[in-house]
């Protein structure tokens, strides 16, 4: 029998301690991954304007464990031993804002054709690999900002969902009628795809070589979608985990919304609803008592007020990373053992380094996932010796269990970033 | 004989002979001197050996090798510290050679052999095609100027969908050099296929008439038409005296003015519901105009020398039919009403979407919010005037203005105004269910599904279908019915499959010249971004498009059709890169509350459509003695007060903005980042979009300029410093001069002579010396210099039209045809409509 668990108050008064309910009872039964394989997750927190570097990067002359946490990273103090801060990693490109979508692929969309997997981002790479093991192989989320970093294999940007949509997706079961409709819809789509596939095969035959190569994309799409429709089938009828919290109110400003979002992310991981998350956050006019726009602040031109605003926004993003670390540390991982934090790699970063459109030396902080942390890792700054940030992406993927030797522009896994034994 | 020798040589020595005189070989001495000590025969640092590096750039490894060398040279990181550096000039020459060679090699890699690659519809074309396929014209979210995007309405960072466009959640299409019609670039994914299926289902639902027959009777709203209480202006007060008309005394205001819908006559009875069904309607208005010339000019500043213009608009009732801020309002037409007091009827036929409602406004009316009845009475009827007592009670206060108004109207209102006596809305096709429905399910709804599917597929696949061609779909529908689905449900499933089929979603052409259906399709996607209509398909079927006279007639018909708005909006946004508008919007301000983004695009549309309609010289893109403005744009950006009304009108161009498209706010905003401007960005834009000579991309490793906004240095000072570095100089000498003259326009296109936040300390210096040595003083000087480059501008525009129309990149082999177009075009004076037609009939366009 499944014991009734007593759900403890989720948020204690004052919001100091969030206790996640027990995982076992929450996990949909019969759906845990095989016990021997470690299940890993990946979460990326990002923004679209980079950081104010002077307050973000530790002193370059302080590599290793003994470094001073800079102002923006101060909220990570408690977890300093469990995070790695990187200096001098980037994707080696220019183009300011065009760098933002490159964070998790290392490949600019415009150069995608030159790479075997295009500008596929690692969250989607993980999603492909996870397949139908969980309800949402990957989730792209946003708080007051577009999420620009998740790309499929064919270079299509994955649209993101907001706080409300995430809550619904995770916990609210469709009503019976809607479920029936959804089931019917899947069946209908299957029949449609059958016809479309036959049509596409005929269409393909009538094409010249060059056209056929291009049209292969469509054939691929039909096949993949067919597969996905199949994979989706069981999830339509399977009940969702019960909602351990009430739906958080949305639209309460970036600080509150991002915090609520981070809590939902923790719950999504805990209920094994997803294995990869990207979460972009921004700024709404009035947040933190500031008026203006994020983009405006990012063009600070060294003006005091703008710089202060930027720091406040960024510090909150780091504080929310710390909060996620805290939440996951408190929770045992019944699938992989240890805590959820041990098996969840949390990356903070942006593909554009600064609001001044530099794409050099990206802000990157990694926590959890079973890596050895605690250091400020400084990589060579000189042009010829620079290490591509894609090496970090490859390390994360390898750690996740993917047996691959290359990802995007990587030249290998990231030296100096080791896995805890 | 010679060919044989070459063939022999190739056979003997492999491919290398043909490439023996590659310019890359000229770099050998340079490499030997500066690089090969470490990357040569004796030592191969980083596994790189340059003396063995080939010159066949079609090999990927070779290409990568040379690219690596170029990157290092550009970055100045090699040779490393402590080794002698090459002379700057020498390095620059090497960089130039390498850049050119690599560029050509990349182009070759991307070449499609001068053929258009089979391509899918981009999302805009898909939406328009669904509209035409399903007879959804008139549906508000399918209009050509409705661009789907997440929009931040007020700059608070929270973006929302502003449209129910079925493609709203589609990912953005990939661009090739700004164009989203290039087949080789448009990717497909399962994710997108799923979206297409849902868009099809959504649109089919929209086309299906459900529920009972709505009230489609003719409805006449006789005065008083707008009756809700409390809008408290003269219009409202006039009902106190005379209910036989709705008077319009003031101009309605634009978004952000929050006047509570003053000056808008909306039939209150349907202001919350709009019309009951989407369809074509005839709108009839009975109106008269009074006192164009009047004695009250001191207080009422109307334009007494202009005829009075009555405007007809439509608005989405669900977002407030009388709201100034409702962005879903479209101007339909305007009528000149002779100010002789005679009642006349005006009619206009239009498509109205469900829940939309027509409204009326006086377009060139005066506006003065403080113009109260008491003021008028005090000045012109002093005998009837009694001032409001200072200690008047609230109730007395409320009654005061209405009392004064009564006096005013009793004595006879002498100010200018329009009177509206009635507004009639009459459905033109009152048939129910509408065509969008009967086309899917038949009139009797018992027709054989085979026939319905064949008719549908013939339109969807843009060619005549035989019964066999649709067998699969028929089978699908029948199977669905056998599984217990209703006929309508089963048919919808069949239609969804048709829409998801590559025969609809892809533009497929056979090699060689395009005939019949293929040509009709290419033409309609060129001009309408949509499928061919019945007339084109009929001509295609009869193979009549090969007749030049017929084709010319069709070109004119297509250009004159309202659907060509798609070409105007789409092409300008691609060519001038206006699609960047909104990607980096300003932090706040009037850009939002006056909804300027949409206005900016309406302006470029109006100007370009005028060039196209009137066959104006292309040089007017650069400069013209007229421009198009509406009141909002004139006031907020051009700082002109001599333009009135919401519609963009042709008005004389005035300094400093002048005419042409280059200094229009859409361009200025799209080439800035919402916060500040950069001459580099605008210089690059001019080189790319107007002159067609894009500069080399910045070398990797170059850090962007970070402007110091504390008021110490201008961007010009910083760029001057930048240009002094020899590595930067070569490119920036070509770029920056084209950007400086634009510095007088801020990030929204407003004129400025000093930089903001500098306290007047930093003046704008718009002067520049163009690369060929011409000195220009300011933007007017730049435009004059550009006019001398007209042939180059026209050539570039021609090439862009061909790319847009064919869906492929141009290749060296197309140059002859481009020259042919240009020669013909010059004979008739380089005019836009001529050019578009020459393009549409040129071999490049009419061949796969």
Short mmCIF file of C-alpha atoms in Angstrom, two decimals, chain A residues 49 92-95 97 109-115 142 144-146 152 154-159 165 184-185 187-189 191-196 198-200 202-208 210-212 214-215 217-218 220-222 224-225 228 232 283-285 292-293 295-296 299-304 354 356-360 382-384 386, chain B residues 46 60 72 77-78 111-113 115-118 150 155-159 169 171-172 174-175 177 183-195 197 201 461 469 472-473 476 480 483 485 489 493 496-497 500-503 505-509 584-587 673-676 698-710 757 848:
data_model
loop_
_atom_site.label_atom_id
_atom_site.label_comp_id
_atom_site.label_asym_id
_atom_site.label_seq_id
_atom_site.Cartn_x
_atom_site.Cartn_y
_atom_site.Cartn_z
CA UNK A 49 21.55 40.95 -20.98
CA UNK A 92 34.36 32.60 -29.27
CA UNK A 93 31.90 34.73 -31.14
CA UNK A 94 30.89 38.34 -31.46
CA UNK A 95 27.62 40.02 -32.26
CA UNK A 97 22.69 40.07 -28.45
CA UNK A 109 21.87 29.87 -35.51
CA UNK A 110 23.37 31.33 -38.67
CA UNK A 111 26.25 28.84 -38.55
CA UNK A 112 24.05 25.91 -37.61
CA UNK A 113 24.34 24.13 -40.94
CA UNK A 114 28.05 23.61 -40.36
CA UNK A 115 27.49 21.40 -37.34
CA UNK A 142 10.29 32.41 -18.47
CA UNK A 144 9.13 38.55 -17.38
CA UNK A 145 11.49 37.84 -20.22
CA UNK A 146 11.59 35.79 -23.37
CA UNK A 152 15.77 21.82 -31.28
CA UNK A 154 16.66 21.59 -36.58
CA UNK A 155 17.32 24.99 -35.12
CA UNK A 156 13.80 25.81 -34.03
CA UNK A 157 13.48 27.84 -30.89
CA UNK A 158 11.34 26.18 -28.26
CA UNK A 159 8.63 28.50 -26.99
CA UNK A 165 1.29 27.52 -17.41
CA UNK A 184 -8.97 11.31 -29.47
CA UNK A 185 -6.72 14.06 -30.73
CA UNK A 187 -5.47 9.13 -32.43
CA UNK A 188 -6.57 11.65 -35.01
CA UNK A 189 -3.08 13.02 -35.38
CA UNK A 191 -4.15 8.96 -38.72
CA UNK A 192 -3.30 12.32 -40.20
CA UNK A 193 0.39 11.55 -39.98
CA UNK A 194 -0.14 8.23 -41.73
CA UNK A 195 -1.64 9.99 -44.70
CA UNK A 196 0.90 12.78 -44.62
CA UNK A 198 2.46 8.48 -47.59
CA UNK A 199 2.02 11.79 -49.37
CA UNK A 200 5.48 12.89 -48.37
CA UNK A 202 5.40 10.35 -53.09
CA UNK A 203 6.40 13.99 -52.97
CA UNK A 204 9.97 13.01 -52.24
CA UNK A 205 10.14 10.75 -55.27
CA UNK A 206 9.20 13.57 -57.57
CA UNK A 207 12.09 15.77 -56.45
CA UNK A 208 15.58 16.33 -57.80
CA UNK A 210 19.15 18.83 -54.13
CA UNK A 211 15.49 19.19 -53.28
CA UNK A 212 15.37 15.70 -51.87
CA UNK A 214 16.26 19.53 -48.25
CA UNK A 215 12.97 17.69 -48.11
CA UNK A 217 13.88 17.43 -43.10
CA UNK A 218 10.17 17.09 -43.61
CA UNK A 220 12.30 13.38 -40.57
CA UNK A 221 9.77 15.64 -38.97
CA UNK A 222 6.91 13.32 -39.79
CA UNK A 224 9.79 12.13 -35.25
CA UNK A 225 6.36 13.50 -34.64
CA UNK A 228 6.41 11.57 -30.16
CA UNK A 232 2.85 10.91 -25.48
CA UNK A 283 12.67 42.64 -15.01
CA UNK A 284 9.32 44.35 -14.86
CA UNK A 285 9.13 48.07 -14.40
CA UNK A 292 13.22 51.80 -16.15
CA UNK A 293 13.89 48.78 -18.32
CA UNK A 295 17.67 46.75 -21.53
CA UNK A 296 18.01 50.41 -20.57
CA UNK A 299 23.32 50.19 -21.44
CA UNK A 300 24.49 51.75 -18.23
CA UNK A 301 27.39 53.67 -19.72
CA UNK A 302 28.85 53.51 -16.21
CA UNK A 303 26.09 55.73 -14.85
CA UNK A 304 25.61 55.07 -11.18
CA UNK A 354 27.84 42.21 -20.73
CA UNK A 356 27.88 46.47 -23.63
CA UNK A 357 27.55 43.63 -26.10
CA UNK A 358 30.74 41.82 -25.28
CA UNK A 359 30.53 38.10 -25.88
CA UNK A 360 33.89 37.43 -24.33
CA UNK A 382 45.16 34.52 -24.50
CA UNK A 383 43.49 34.01 -27.83
CA UNK A 384 45.22 30.85 -28.95
CA UNK A 386 41.28 29.94 -24.86
CA UNK B 46 48.89 22.79 -32.06
CA UNK B 60 36.19 21.56 -45.31
CA UNK B 72 44.48 34.85 -35.73
CA UNK B 77 47.17 37.25 -31.52
CA UNK B 78 49.68 35.57 -33.82
CA UNK B 111 25.44 27.66 -53.64
CA UNK B 112 22.32 25.94 -54.87
CA UNK B 113 23.52 26.04 -58.45
CA UNK B 115 18.15 26.85 -58.52
CA UNK B 116 15.43 27.48 -56.02
CA UNK B 117 15.39 24.75 -53.44
CA UNK B 118 12.02 23.25 -52.61
CA UNK B 150 4.72 38.81 -28.38
CA UNK B 155 7.56 48.67 -21.80
CA UNK B 156 7.11 47.02 -18.43
CA UNK B 157 8.85 43.88 -19.62
CA UNK B 158 5.70 41.77 -19.71
CA UNK B 159 5.00 40.59 -23.22
CA UNK B 169 3.24 30.34 -31.46
CA UNK B 171 9.02 29.78 -34.03
CA UNK B 172 10.55 32.65 -35.94
CA UNK B 174 15.32 31.63 -40.17
CA UNK B 175 16.58 34.50 -42.21
CA UNK B 177 20.55 37.86 -45.40
CA UNK B 183 14.21 27.80 -49.34
CA UNK B 184 17.56 26.40 -48.42
CA UNK B 185 17.34 28.26 -45.14
CA UNK B 186 13.80 27.49 -44.00
CA UNK B 187 14.07 24.51 -41.72
CA UNK B 188 11.44 21.98 -40.83
CA UNK B 189 11.00 20.09 -37.59
CA UNK B 190 8.53 17.80 -35.92
CA UNK B 191 7.81 20.61 -33.58
CA UNK B 192 6.82 22.87 -36.44
CA UNK B 193 4.78 20.13 -38.09
CA UNK B 194 2.81 19.79 -34.90
CA UNK B 195 2.22 23.54 -34.90
CA UNK B 197 -1.50 20.74 -37.56
CA UNK B 201 -7.35 22.79 -36.75
CA UNK B 461 -2.44 22.17 -53.77
CA UNK B 469 -5.00 12.28 -56.34
CA UNK B 472 -5.76 8.91 -49.41
CA UNK B 473 -7.69 11.77 -47.93
CA UNK B 476 -8.97 8.90 -44.08
CA UNK B 480 -12.90 8.45 -39.35
CA UNK B 483 -14.92 5.05 -36.18
CA UNK B 485 -16.90 10.60 -35.93
CA UNK B 489 -15.41 16.03 -37.74
CA UNK B 493 -9.53 15.66 -40.08
CA UNK B 496 -6.11 19.05 -41.66
CA UNK B 497 -4.17 16.31 -43.42
CA UNK B 500 -0.16 19.37 -43.26
CA UNK B 501 0.66 17.68 -46.55
CA UNK B 502 3.83 18.82 -48.29
CA UNK B 503 1.75 19.42 -51.39
CA UNK B 505 2.99 23.35 -47.23
CA UNK B 506 5.84 23.18 -49.73
CA UNK B 507 6.39 25.07 -52.95
CA UNK B 508 7.58 22.47 -55.38
CA UNK B 509 8.73 23.27 -58.85
CA UNK B 584 15.16 46.23 -28.96
CA UNK B 585 12.43 48.64 -28.02
CA UNK B 586 13.05 51.71 -25.90
CA UNK B 587 12.57 51.52 -22.15
CA UNK B 673 18.85 49.64 -29.87
CA UNK B 674 16.14 51.57 -28.11
CA UNK B 675 18.61 53.20 -25.79
CA UNK B 676 21.38 54.75 -27.79
CA UNK B 698 34.01 42.15 -37.41
CA UNK B 699 36.94 39.89 -36.67
CA UNK B 700 36.48 37.63 -33.69
CA UNK B 701 37.90 38.93 -30.48
CA UNK B 702 37.06 42.54 -31.10
CA UNK B 703 35.35 43.93 -28.06
CA UNK B 704 32.41 46.20 -28.78
CA UNK B 705 32.66 49.84 -27.90
CA UNK B 706 31.18 50.56 -24.55
CA UNK B 707 29.92 54.08 -24.57
CA UNK B 708 30.58 56.11 -21.47
CA UNK B 709 27.37 57.99 -20.92
CA UNK B 710 28.57 60.11 -18.07
CA UNK B 757 22.47 63.35 -20.57
CA UNK B 848 13.13 27.17 -60.90
#
